[in-house]
Structures are given as structure tokens and as C-alpha cells.
């Protein structure tokens, strides 16, 4: 028993930051800690939203936003022929950018399967391209050593048994369709979800992540666990893929049927909590707002913002799932490639402050304009300097706790001092901080990182 306890504690320490080493604070069962270890260390993944909606190129919700009927939307099948699709190019881009896992839309809300399903004709193998694009993608990403995640929409705007009378369905204002709701069979729809999820969990080898999307039980005529039959789905997923990591959108929060929280296009203020406990979390983010390819959207985050987003996420103990929306010809657009290449440049020198890292212990405060990450295994602290100051960085609370300091980019030593400056009236005499003497010129990397080897 004692042995088991200490094994559990060791595993927990491994992925949990000092600040959460209190077991109760991060009270998750050991088998969950174990299966999430690779994920917690990976910190960075690629989301890919790709489907018929790449053709209208006006947001992946175009069907709902423009209230396009099933019949009219179907025309896109006839034109879906991504002749330039080369998933190995996508995989190598992801790998270079430093991404360790991918999450790909096997089926989005429009109901079109990007794989060869046995349970619908509304699938990619019936489009001109005629190939199982998901299968090819999985093979290419595995080849690069990238873990495989699937996005699967519970919502299905194409399925004849999916109720129309609710706030987001594309045919929500079509009286005839609403009328037909009385003939729709929920059980049939549930069987369809079960069948598709079963084949995704069976036919493609090991699936590392499932991103199910999404529940809205609190809306008028909303849909949640009783509509999807989430408990049955959950059991089936776990049975077929015991090590899979699941997001939190099947409406099984209270039952514990989830592994991580998934705040979307949002940067949480602190480590995300559930019922007062810190929990594993991942934020998914777009480069410019829409998930699917959107031709006319010009709100791109800068390369610097993208890198800061990654650092900030890890500084709060989370993962970043960064999205690309390829075109209907199968190309990841230049703006996205640009940013991924900038991430690559930065990660090439600085990834040590990301992988295996988490939030800094609570008693360490970040210097002005800096974000901290911490590697509990190596006991190193990383100071990300968002705006390079003149000659001195002051580190509160760290006197006597730092063995060695260097700039991560070139491993050049930074001298440390305790001199708080003859002119610094505002620094308390009993202060326990130290100063770092930094070069006047900002090191040549988007966000310089200082690596501190703690005692
Ligand atoms: C939302 C949207 C969807 C997107 C997803 C990503 O739930 O409905 O379009 O795929 O979030 O998190």
C-alpha cells in the first residue's frame, strides 16, 4: 500500500508543478495521471479543421450562419476535390513548428464524414477525391512521430433523425422541417453516433485524443448527455481505446467523464479549475477567428502573438491546440505557414521552456513584462522576456535559490547580483530578490528566454 502510494506520488510529481504538489489540489486518479503524461509534457498540438466548408470558404459554420438547407449544402460534395492534398507536408510543418499531436475533424457539424464510414453515404469517398483522407492523414502524421487526435461532432446538421427545432440548426426557420421533427427517431441518431464513434475507435489503430463537440443542454431545446447518450458513448470509447484522452464537451462533467477542460479562443486568467481544483486544460485557438478556411478574413494574429500565446498557456499549466484551416485544394494558406515557421524558429532554440514545463511555483513572482514556466523534473525556471528592458532584470524572491543563469538562445552566462541599486528607494531592504545583468541588445529571437538553474 505504502509502495503504491509512493508510486502514485512520484508520478504525480512528474507532471505536476511544485505549486500543485499537494495531492488534494490535483486530485485525479493515478491511472489518469499516467495516461495523460505524454499530453502534459507535449504542451503543443495542431488542430485541423477541414471539410466541405472549405469550398464556400466563409467559416465552418456557414451552413448554420446562412441557414443553408441540407439539400443546397449537398452541392459541395460534388466539387470537393482537393487535388493538392499532401498530408505529409502538413505533418512536417507541424513537426517543425514543434507540435506533438494533431486533432483532425473526422466529421464537423455539417455531418460530412472525412473518412470512409459504413454508416452514411455523405462521405469523402463519395466526393470526386474518392479517398479516405483521414486515413492518409493519420499515416502521414504517425510517420513524423506525431500523436493522433480526432475531432468528432456530436451535432449533425445532415442526419435525418437530428432534431431541427433549436437555436443553431441551419433549418431552424423551415416550418416543414420543424414539423418533421415529430417523425425523427432519437434512438436511430444515437445508434448512428455510436456506430461512427465505434468505427473511428476501431479502424485507425491507436487514437490518442478524442475531441467531441459539443453540448448545449441549457439552451431552449438544447442537446446534452441524454440526447447523445453520452454515458454509453463514453464507455465504448474507453473500452476500445483505454488510453485515449477525452475533452469535456459530452456533458459528462459531473460524472467525471472527461480528462481536460477545453476553453476555446480564450486565454484563462489563471490555471483552469473545476470545483476549486486545478485540472488539466487545453485552449484551442485560431490564427484569425474562423476554424475552417475563410478566404476573406484578415484578422490574423502576428507571429509574435502566436508565440506569446503558447508561452502564456504553458505559464498557466495548459496546452495550446493551434488551428489551421486548409483550402479545398488541400493547402495550408501562406499566412498560417508564416506563423508556423516563426514558431519553428523560436522553438528551435527555446522549446526547452515549453516541453515538460508548467506554471512556476506559487511563491515565485514573474519580473515585469515576463512570463514564467518551470520544469519540475530538471528544476529549471524559464523567464520569457516579452519586452527587453535596459541592462537589469530583477527577480523577486530568488536570492540564494539560483545556481546559474543563462540566455537560452546561445547558452551565454548571465551574471547575477544582489545589488538592488543605490537609486532604488522602492526596493525593500529585506527584499530577497536578485538582479540579472543582461546585455543591452535584445538577443536575436522573437521572445528571449532566460534559463535559471535552481538550487
Ligand atoms: C466550436 C465550434 C466549432 C469548432 C470548435 C473548436 O464548438 O462549433 O466550429 O470546431 O468549437 O473548438
Short mmCIF file of C-alpha atoms and ligand atoms in Angstrom, two decimals:
data_model
loop_
_atom_site.label_atom_id
_atom_site.label_comp_id
_atom_site.label_asym_id
_atom_site.label_seq_id
_atom_site.Cartn_x
_atom_site.Cartn_y
_atom_site.Cartn_z
CA UNK A 1 0.00 0.00 0.00
CA UNK A 2 2.81 2.31 1.02
CA UNK A 3 4.61 1.42 -2.18
CA UNK A 4 1.52 2.16 -4.26
CA UNK A 5 1.11 5.47 -2.57
CA UNK A 6 4.67 6.48 -3.19
CA UNK A 7 4.45 5.34 -6.82
CA UNK A 8 1.38 7.48 -7.25
CA UNK A 9 3.08 10.43 -5.59
CA UNK A 10 6.11 10.07 -7.84
CA UNK A 11 4.02 10.01 -11.00
CA UNK A 12 2.07 12.97 -9.78
CA UNK A 13 5.19 14.93 -9.04
CA UNK A 14 6.37 14.17 -12.51
CA UNK A 15 3.66 16.05 -14.28
CA UNK A 16 2.50 18.37 -11.58
CA UNK A 17 4.19 21.66 -10.84
CA UNK A 18 5.61 22.43 -7.42
CA UNK A 19 2.68 24.73 -6.86
CA UNK A 20 0.29 21.79 -7.14
CA UNK A 21 2.26 19.12 -5.45
CA UNK A 22 -0.37 18.99 -2.83
CA UNK A 23 -2.11 15.82 -3.95
CA UNK A 24 -5.55 17.05 -2.95
CA UNK A 25 -5.20 20.08 -5.09
CA UNK A 26 -4.73 17.97 -8.17
CA UNK A 27 -6.83 15.06 -7.02
CA UNK A 28 -7.10 12.92 -10.09
CA UNK A 29 -6.79 9.14 -10.10
CA UNK A 30 -3.33 7.78 -10.79
CA UNK A 31 -4.32 5.96 -13.97
CA UNK A 32 -5.48 9.28 -15.39
CA UNK A 33 -2.23 10.96 -14.41
CA UNK A 34 -0.36 8.19 -16.15
CA UNK A 35 -2.30 8.22 -19.38
CA UNK A 36 -2.06 12.00 -19.58
CA UNK A 37 1.65 12.17 -19.02
CA UNK A 38 2.70 12.45 -22.67
CA UNK A 39 -0.01 15.05 -23.25
CA UNK A 40 1.00 17.20 -20.29
CA UNK A 41 4.59 17.15 -21.44
CA UNK A 42 3.77 17.80 -25.10
CA UNK A 43 2.06 21.15 -24.49
CA UNK A 44 1.58 21.96 -28.15
CA UNK A 45 -0.66 20.45 -30.82
CA UNK A 46 -2.12 21.21 -34.24
CA UNK A 47 -5.87 21.42 -34.77
CA UNK A 48 -7.03 20.91 -38.35
CA UNK A 49 -10.50 21.93 -39.47
CA UNK A 50 -11.06 20.59 -42.93
CA UNK A 51 -14.27 19.61 -44.65
CA UNK A 52 -16.81 20.69 -47.26
CA UNK A 53 -16.98 24.14 -45.67
CA UNK A 54 -13.55 24.89 -47.17
CA UNK A 55 -15.38 25.36 -50.51
CA UNK A 56 -17.75 28.20 -49.55
CA UNK A 57 -14.75 29.49 -47.57
CA UNK A 58 -16.92 31.59 -45.30
CA UNK A 59 -16.48 29.91 -41.89
CA UNK A 60 -17.09 26.28 -40.94
CA UNK A 61 -20.50 27.34 -39.59
CA UNK A 62 -21.56 28.72 -42.98
CA UNK A 63 -24.41 26.19 -43.17
CA UNK A 64 -25.93 27.48 -39.94
CA UNK A 65 -24.91 31.12 -40.34
CA UNK A 66 -26.55 31.38 -43.75
CA UNK A 67 -29.31 28.86 -42.96
CA UNK A 68 -28.46 26.70 -45.95
CA UNK A 69 -30.70 23.66 -46.29
CA UNK A 70 -29.31 20.10 -46.35
CA UNK A 71 -30.32 19.88 -49.98
CA UNK A 72 -28.48 23.04 -51.02
CA UNK A 73 -25.38 22.37 -48.94
CA UNK A 74 -25.01 18.98 -50.54
CA UNK A 75 -23.80 20.57 -53.77
CA UNK A 76 -20.37 20.99 -52.21
CA UNK A 77 -19.85 17.22 -52.23
CA UNK A 78 -19.84 17.32 -55.99
CA UNK A 79 -16.99 19.86 -56.01
CA UNK A 80 -14.80 18.57 -53.21
CA UNK A 81 -11.64 17.51 -54.97
CA UNK A 82 -8.52 18.57 -53.04
CA UNK A 83 -6.00 17.76 -55.75
CA UNK A 84 -3.05 19.28 -53.91
CA UNK A 85 -3.63 17.40 -50.65
CA UNK A 86 -0.36 16.08 -49.28
CA UNK A 87 -0.72 15.25 -45.60
CA UNK A 88 2.98 14.58 -45.26
CA UNK A 89 3.59 18.28 -45.97
CA UNK A 90 1.15 19.21 -43.21
CA UNK A 91 2.79 16.74 -40.86
CA UNK A 92 6.26 18.05 -41.49
CA UNK A 93 5.05 21.62 -40.99
CA UNK A 94 3.51 20.61 -37.65
CA UNK A 95 6.61 18.75 -36.60
CA UNK A 96 8.90 21.65 -37.47
CA UNK A 97 6.68 24.06 -35.55
CA UNK A 98 7.16 21.83 -32.53
CA UNK A 99 3.69 20.32 -32.36
CA UNK A 100 3.48 16.90 -30.76
CA UNK A 101 -0.08 15.92 -31.55
CA UNK A 102 -2.73 16.62 -34.14
CA UNK A 103 -6.52 16.79 -33.83
CA UNK A 104 -8.33 16.37 -37.14
CA UNK A 105 -12.01 16.89 -37.95
CA UNK A 106 -13.27 13.41 -38.82
CA UNK A 107 -16.75 14.95 -39.04
CA UNK A 108 -17.87 18.50 -38.30
CA UNK A 109 -21.36 19.87 -37.58
CA UNK A 110 -22.32 19.74 -41.28
CA UNK A 111 -22.32 15.95 -40.91
CA UNK A 112 -19.90 15.20 -43.76
CA UNK A 113 -17.52 12.37 -42.89
CA UNK A 114 -13.92 12.91 -43.94
CA UNK A 115 -13.37 9.15 -43.81
CA UNK A 116 -14.87 6.03 -45.30
CA UNK A 117 -17.73 5.41 -42.90
CA UNK A 118 -20.07 2.43 -43.29
CA UNK A 119 -22.95 4.36 -41.78
CA UNK A 120 -23.52 7.17 -44.23
CA UNK A 121 -23.16 7.94 -47.91
CA UNK A 122 -22.41 11.52 -47.05
CA UNK A 123 -18.69 10.96 -47.01
CA UNK A 124 -15.44 11.87 -48.68
CA UNK A 125 -15.14 8.60 -50.57
CA UNK A 126 -18.28 9.62 -52.48
CA UNK A 127 -16.84 13.02 -53.46
CA UNK A 128 -14.66 13.33 -56.59
CA UNK A 129 -11.49 12.89 -54.50
CA UNK A 130 -12.80 9.43 -53.63
CA UNK A 131 -10.22 8.62 -50.93
CA UNK A 132 -10.23 8.17 -47.17
CA UNK A 133 -8.47 11.45 -46.36
CA UNK A 134 -8.47 10.77 -42.64
CA UNK A 135 -6.60 7.52 -43.11
CA UNK A 136 -3.94 9.23 -45.22
CA UNK A 137 -3.58 11.99 -42.68
CA UNK A 138 -3.18 9.56 -39.79
CA UNK A 139 -0.48 7.64 -41.64
CA UNK A 140 1.43 10.81 -42.53
CA UNK A 141 1.37 12.24 -39.02
CA UNK A 142 2.28 8.93 -37.40
CA UNK A 143 5.21 8.76 -39.76
CA UNK A 144 6.50 12.01 -38.21
CA UNK A 145 6.00 10.65 -34.70
CA UNK A 146 3.04 12.93 -34.03
CA UNK A 147 0.24 11.59 -31.82
CA UNK A 148 -3.23 11.27 -33.32
CA UNK A 149 -6.37 13.02 -32.13
CA UNK A 150 -9.81 13.09 -33.73
CA UNK A 151 -12.41 15.80 -33.57
CA UNK A 152 -15.91 14.38 -33.84
CA UNK A 153 -19.04 16.49 -33.95
CA UNK A 154 -21.96 15.16 -31.93
CA UNK A 155 -24.04 17.79 -33.65
CA UNK A 156 -25.07 16.63 -37.12
CA UNK A 157 -26.97 19.04 -39.38
CA UNK A 158 -27.26 16.46 -42.11
CA UNK A 159 -28.68 13.45 -40.28
CA UNK A 160 -32.42 12.96 -40.89
CA UNK A 161 -33.04 11.97 -37.27
CA UNK A 162 -31.34 15.01 -35.75
CA UNK A 163 -33.93 17.44 -34.36
CA UNK A 164 -34.12 20.72 -36.21
CA UNK A 165 -36.11 22.88 -33.84
CA UNK A 166 -33.33 24.54 -31.82
CA UNK A 167 -31.27 27.71 -31.94
CA UNK A 168 -28.36 26.73 -34.19
CA UNK A 169 -29.70 24.24 -36.71
CA UNK A 170 -29.44 25.59 -40.30
CA UNK A 171 -33.09 24.67 -40.91
CA UNK A 172 -34.37 26.18 -37.67
CA UNK A 173 -36.73 28.50 -39.56
CA UNK A 174 -38.05 25.95 -42.01
CA UNK A 175 -41.59 25.14 -40.87
CA UNK A 176 -41.78 21.92 -42.84
CA UNK A 177 -38.56 20.63 -41.28
CA UNK A 178 -39.72 21.62 -37.82
CA UNK A 179 -42.98 19.85 -38.47
CA UNK A 180 -40.99 16.74 -39.42
CA UNK A 181 -39.29 16.71 -36.05
CA UNK A 182 -42.12 14.56 -34.76
CA UNK A 183 -41.05 11.77 -37.10
CA UNK A 184 -37.36 11.87 -36.15
CA UNK A 185 -36.09 8.99 -34.11
CA UNK A 186 -33.61 9.90 -31.38
CA UNK A 187 -32.65 6.24 -30.89
CA UNK A 188 -31.66 5.96 -34.52
CA UNK A 189 -29.49 9.05 -34.22
CA UNK A 190 -27.86 7.67 -31.08
CA UNK A 191 -27.13 4.42 -32.85
CA UNK A 192 -25.54 6.39 -35.66
CA UNK A 193 -23.24 8.26 -33.24
CA UNK A 194 -22.33 5.01 -31.54
CA UNK A 195 -21.59 3.32 -34.85
CA UNK A 196 -19.43 6.13 -36.17
CA UNK A 197 -17.51 6.52 -32.96
CA UNK A 198 -17.02 2.77 -32.81
CA UNK A 199 -15.56 2.64 -36.30
CA UNK A 200 -13.28 5.62 -35.61
CA UNK A 201 -12.07 3.96 -32.44
CA UNK A 202 -11.60 0.62 -34.21
CA UNK A 203 -10.36 1.13 -37.76
CA UNK A 204 -7.42 3.50 -37.39
CA UNK A 205 -5.17 1.96 -34.77
CA UNK A 206 -4.31 3.82 -31.61
CA UNK A 207 -6.18 7.10 -31.23
CA UNK A 208 -4.59 9.29 -28.59
CA UNK A 209 -7.17 12.06 -28.21
CA UNK A 210 -10.88 12.43 -28.86
CA UNK A 211 -12.27 15.94 -29.11
CA UNK A 212 -16.06 15.52 -29.09
CA UNK A 213 -18.05 18.65 -29.92
CA UNK A 214 -20.36 19.93 -28.32
CA UNK A 215 -23.24 20.03 -25.81
CA UNK A 216 -25.69 22.82 -25.01
CA UNK A 217 -28.21 21.31 -22.60
CA UNK A 218 -29.14 24.68 -21.11
CA UNK A 219 -30.41 26.24 -24.29
CA UNK A 220 -34.04 26.00 -25.36
CA UNK A 221 -34.44 22.52 -26.92
CA UNK A 222 -30.73 22.15 -26.23
CA UNK A 223 -28.86 18.90 -26.54
CA UNK A 224 -26.68 17.20 -23.97
CA UNK A 225 -25.87 13.84 -22.48
CA UNK A 226 -29.38 12.41 -22.71
CA UNK A 227 -29.63 13.35 -26.36
CA UNK A 228 -26.25 11.87 -27.35
CA UNK A 229 -26.45 9.04 -24.83
CA UNK A 230 -23.04 10.21 -23.69
CA UNK A 231 -22.56 7.63 -20.97
CA UNK A 232 -22.85 4.76 -23.43
CA UNK A 233 -20.51 6.55 -25.83
CA UNK A 234 -18.03 7.22 -23.05
CA UNK A 235 -17.94 3.55 -22.02
CA UNK A 236 -17.48 2.42 -25.59
CA UNK A 237 -14.66 4.89 -26.23
CA UNK A 238 -12.81 3.82 -23.09
CA UNK A 239 -13.34 0.17 -23.87
CA UNK A 240 -11.95 0.44 -27.39
CA UNK A 241 -9.18 2.93 -26.62
CA UNK A 242 -8.29 2.56 -22.94
CA UNK A 243 -5.53 5.19 -23.09
CA UNK A 244 -7.40 7.82 -25.01
CA UNK A 245 -7.56 11.38 -23.65
CA UNK A 246 -11.00 12.96 -23.80
CA UNK A 247 -12.15 16.54 -23.77
CA UNK A 248 -15.06 17.85 -21.72
CA UNK A 249 -17.81 18.50 -24.24
CA UNK A 250 -20.01 15.41 -23.96
CA UNK A 251 -21.85 16.91 -20.99
CA UNK A 252 -20.35 14.45 -18.51
CA UNK A 253 -18.68 16.94 -16.24
CA UNK A 254 -20.33 15.86 -13.02
CA UNK A 255 -19.85 12.18 -13.83
CA UNK A 256 -16.13 12.76 -14.37
CA UNK A 257 -16.37 11.58 -17.99
CA UNK A 258 -13.63 13.90 -19.22
CA UNK A 259 -9.90 14.38 -18.89
CA UNK A 260 -9.31 18.04 -19.61
CA UNK A 261 -11.11 21.35 -19.94
CA UNK A 262 -11.14 22.93 -23.36
CA UNK A 263 -11.56 26.72 -23.25
CA UNK A 264 -11.92 27.95 -26.80
CA UNK A 265 -10.44 31.12 -28.32
CA UNK A 266 -9.93 32.37 -24.79
CA UNK A 267 -6.89 32.87 -22.58
CA UNK A 268 -7.79 31.97 -18.99
CA UNK A 269 -6.52 34.32 -16.32
CA UNK A 270 -5.07 31.52 -14.24
CA UNK A 271 -4.68 27.75 -14.22
CA UNK A 272 -8.15 26.40 -15.08
CA UNK A 273 -10.02 24.86 -12.16
CA UNK A 274 -13.03 22.60 -11.72
CA UNK A 275 -14.83 22.62 -8.39
CA UNK A 276 -11.92 24.54 -6.94
CA UNK A 277 -9.23 22.12 -8.11
CA UNK A 278 -6.61 22.76 -10.75
CA UNK A 279 -7.28 20.45 -13.68
CA UNK A 280 -5.53 19.60 -16.93
CA UNK A 281 -6.57 22.06 -19.62
CA UNK A 282 -6.01 22.91 -23.23
CA UNK A 283 -7.00 26.06 -25.04
CA UNK A 284 -7.74 25.78 -28.73
CA UNK A 285 -7.01 28.88 -30.76
CA UNK A 286 -7.30 30.04 -34.33
CA UNK A 287 -4.91 32.25 -36.24
CA UNK A 288 -7.68 34.53 -37.41
CA UNK A 289 -11.06 33.69 -35.90
CA UNK A 290 -12.63 31.11 -38.17
CA UNK A 291 -11.66 27.42 -37.78
CA UNK A 292 -12.39 26.35 -41.31
CA UNK A 293 -10.78 28.11 -44.27
CA UNK A 294 -12.13 31.64 -44.58
CA UNK A 295 -10.97 33.45 -47.67
CA UNK A 296 -11.93 36.97 -46.65
CA UNK A 297 -10.89 37.11 -43.04
CA UNK A 298 -7.99 39.41 -42.27
CA UNK A 299 -7.71 39.33 -38.52
CA UNK A 300 -4.53 37.30 -38.34
CA UNK A 301 -2.61 37.22 -35.08
CA UNK A 302 1.01 38.20 -35.59
CA UNK A 303 3.76 35.57 -35.31
CA UNK A 304 4.78 37.18 -32.03
CA UNK A 305 1.24 36.93 -30.63
CA UNK A 306 1.16 33.27 -31.55
CA UNK A 307 4.39 32.54 -29.72
CA UNK A 308 3.29 34.56 -26.68
CA UNK A 309 0.03 32.60 -26.66
CA UNK A 310 1.97 29.36 -26.42
CA UNK A 311 4.19 30.65 -23.62
CA UNK A 312 1.30 32.16 -21.70
CA UNK A 313 -0.68 28.92 -21.92
CA UNK A 314 2.20 26.87 -20.54
CA UNK A 315 2.85 29.50 -17.87
CA UNK A 316 -0.63 28.67 -16.56
CA UNK A 317 -0.18 24.92 -16.75
CA UNK A 318 -2.07 24.35 -20.02
CA UNK A 319 -1.69 23.05 -23.57
CA UNK A 320 -2.16 25.00 -26.78
CA UNK A 321 -4.01 23.45 -29.71
CA UNK A 322 -3.39 25.79 -32.62
CA UNK A 323 -5.66 25.58 -35.63
CA UNK A 324 -5.14 25.57 -39.37
CA UNK A 325 -7.97 25.50 -41.90
CA UNK A 326 -6.65 24.21 -45.22
CA UNK A 327 -8.23 25.27 -48.52
CA UNK A 328 -10.45 22.99 -50.56
CA UNK A 329 -7.44 22.18 -52.74
CA UNK A 330 -5.64 20.86 -49.69
CA UNK A 331 -3.24 23.70 -49.00
CA UNK A 332 -2.43 25.35 -45.69
CA UNK A 333 -2.50 29.03 -46.58
CA UNK A 334 0.61 31.18 -46.57
CA UNK A 335 -0.37 33.29 -43.57
CA UNK A 336 -0.57 30.17 -41.41
CA UNK A 337 2.65 28.72 -42.79
CA UNK A 338 4.35 32.01 -42.00
CA UNK A 339 3.34 31.83 -38.37
CA UNK A 340 4.20 28.17 -38.05
CA UNK A 341 7.62 28.91 -39.45
CA UNK A 342 8.09 31.68 -36.90
CA UNK A 343 7.12 29.23 -34.20
CA UNK A 344 9.64 26.79 -35.63
CA UNK A 345 12.40 29.42 -35.49
CA UNK A 346 11.55 30.19 -31.90
CA UNK A 347 11.07 26.59 -30.78
CA UNK A 348 14.36 25.54 -32.38
CA UNK A 349 16.17 27.42 -29.62
CA UNK A 350 13.62 27.77 -26.87
CA UNK A 351 11.46 24.64 -26.77
CA UNK A 352 13.15 23.62 -23.53
CA UNK A 353 10.97 26.23 -21.83
CA UNK A 354 7.83 24.58 -23.23
CA UNK A 355 8.09 20.78 -23.26
CA UNK A 356 7.68 19.19 -19.85
CA UNK A 357 7.07 22.64 -18.38
CA UNK A 358 4.24 24.08 -16.40
CA UNK A 359 3.37 27.04 -14.18
CA UNK A 360 6.10 28.28 -11.83
CA UNK A 361 5.73 27.52 -8.12
CA UNK A 362 3.32 29.97 -6.50
CA UNK A 363 5.96 31.70 -4.40
CA UNK A 364 7.97 32.78 -7.43
CA UNK A 365 6.74 36.02 -8.94
CA UNK A 366 7.35 36.99 -12.53
CA UNK A 367 9.50 40.07 -13.21
CA UNK A 368 7.78 42.96 -15.02
CA UNK A 369 6.72 42.11 -18.59
CA UNK A 370 7.77 38.50 -18.19
CA UNK A 371 6.05 35.12 -18.24
CA UNK A 372 7.44 32.20 -16.25
CA UNK A 373 7.44 28.50 -16.95
CA UNK A 374 9.02 25.80 -14.87
CA UNK A 375 10.28 22.29 -15.45
CA UNK A 376 9.71 20.28 -12.26
CA UNK A 377 11.89 17.41 -13.48
CA UNK A 378 15.01 19.48 -14.08
CA UNK A 379 14.14 22.17 -11.53
CA UNK A 380 14.76 24.96 -14.01
CA UNK A 381 12.83 28.16 -14.25
CA UNK A 382 12.29 29.98 -17.54
CA UNK A 383 11.85 33.72 -17.74
CA UNK A 384 10.27 34.81 -21.04
CA UNK A 385 11.04 38.45 -21.57
CA UNK A 386 8.22 39.98 -23.58
CA UNK A 387 9.74 43.39 -23.74
CA UNK A 388 13.53 43.58 -23.39
CA UNK A 389 14.48 46.02 -20.63
CA UNK A 390 17.67 48.01 -20.18
CA UNK A 391 20.53 46.08 -18.59
CA UNK A 392 18.83 44.70 -15.49
CA UNK A 393 16.10 42.23 -14.74
CA UNK A 394 15.02 41.99 -11.16
CA UNK A 395 13.87 38.57 -9.92
CA UNK A 396 11.81 38.80 -6.75
CA UNK A 397 12.28 36.18 -4.02
CA UNK A 398 15.09 34.24 -5.62
CA UNK A 399 18.18 35.26 -3.61
CA UNK A 400 20.20 32.16 -2.79
CA UNK A 401 17.98 29.95 -4.93
CA UNK A 402 19.63 30.25 -8.33
CA UNK A 403 22.76 28.25 -9.16
CA UNK A 404 23.32 29.53 -12.65
CA UNK A 405 21.66 31.77 -15.20
CA UNK A 406 21.96 31.86 -18.98
CA UNK A 407 20.27 33.10 -22.12
CA UNK A 408 18.66 30.02 -23.60
CA UNK A 409 19.22 31.01 -27.23
CA UNK A 410 23.01 30.83 -27.04
CA UNK A 411 23.74 29.42 -23.57
CA UNK A 412 25.64 32.56 -22.64
CA UNK A 413 26.06 33.21 -18.94
CA UNK A 414 24.21 36.00 -17.21
CA UNK A 415 25.91 37.39 -14.16
CA UNK A 416 23.76 37.64 -11.08
CA UNK A 417 23.93 40.16 -8.30
CA UNK A 418 22.09 41.19 -5.20
CA UNK A 419 22.79 44.84 -5.65
CA UNK A 420 19.39 46.36 -5.80
CA UNK A 421 20.71 49.65 -6.92
CA UNK A 422 21.74 52.64 -4.93
CA UNK A 423 18.97 54.54 -6.59
CA UNK A 424 16.18 52.11 -5.86
CA UNK A 425 14.38 53.57 -2.94
CA UNK A 426 11.37 51.48 -3.67
CA UNK A 427 13.08 48.14 -3.10
CA UNK A 428 12.60 46.91 0.40
CA UNK A 429 15.89 46.44 2.34
CA UNK A 430 14.82 42.97 3.39
CA UNK A 431 13.97 42.03 -0.10
CA UNK A 432 15.02 38.55 -1.15
CA UNK A 433 15.42 39.28 -4.84
CA UNK A 434 18.38 39.15 -7.18
CA UNK A 435 19.34 41.07 -10.26
CA UNK A 436 20.41 39.67 -13.60
CA UNK A 437 22.80 41.66 -15.72
CA UNK A 438 21.51 41.37 -19.24
CA UNK A 439 23.04 42.62 -22.49
CA UNK A 440 21.79 45.91 -23.84
CA UNK A 441 20.90 44.33 -27.15
CA UNK A 442 17.93 42.01 -27.16
CA UNK A 443 19.05 38.50 -28.17
CA UNK A 444 18.06 37.70 -31.70
CA UNK A 445 14.91 35.67 -31.08
CA UNK A 446 11.26 36.79 -31.02
CA UNK A 447 10.85 36.29 -27.27
CA UNK A 448 14.17 35.82 -25.43
CA UNK A 449 14.19 33.24 -22.66
CA UNK A 450 16.41 33.20 -19.61
CA UNK A 451 17.09 29.80 -18.12
CA UNK A 452 17.64 29.67 -14.38
CA UNK A 453 19.06 26.54 -12.76
CA UNK A 454 17.52 26.47 -9.33
CA UNK A 455 19.28 25.14 -6.24
C1 LIG B 1 -16.92 25.11 -31.56
C2 LIG B 1 -17.44 25.32 -32.93
C3 LIG B 1 -16.62 24.73 -33.95
C4 LIG B 1 -15.17 24.46 -33.68
C5 LIG B 1 -14.89 24.13 -32.26
C6 LIG B 1 -13.42 24.12 -31.89
O1 LIG B 1 -17.59 24.28 -30.78
O2 LIG B 1 -18.76 24.92 -33.06
O3 LIG B 1 -16.86 25.22 -35.20
O4 LIG B 1 -14.91 23.30 -34.34
O5 LIG B 1 -15.58 24.87 -31.41
O6 LIG B 1 -13.25 24.06 -30.52
#
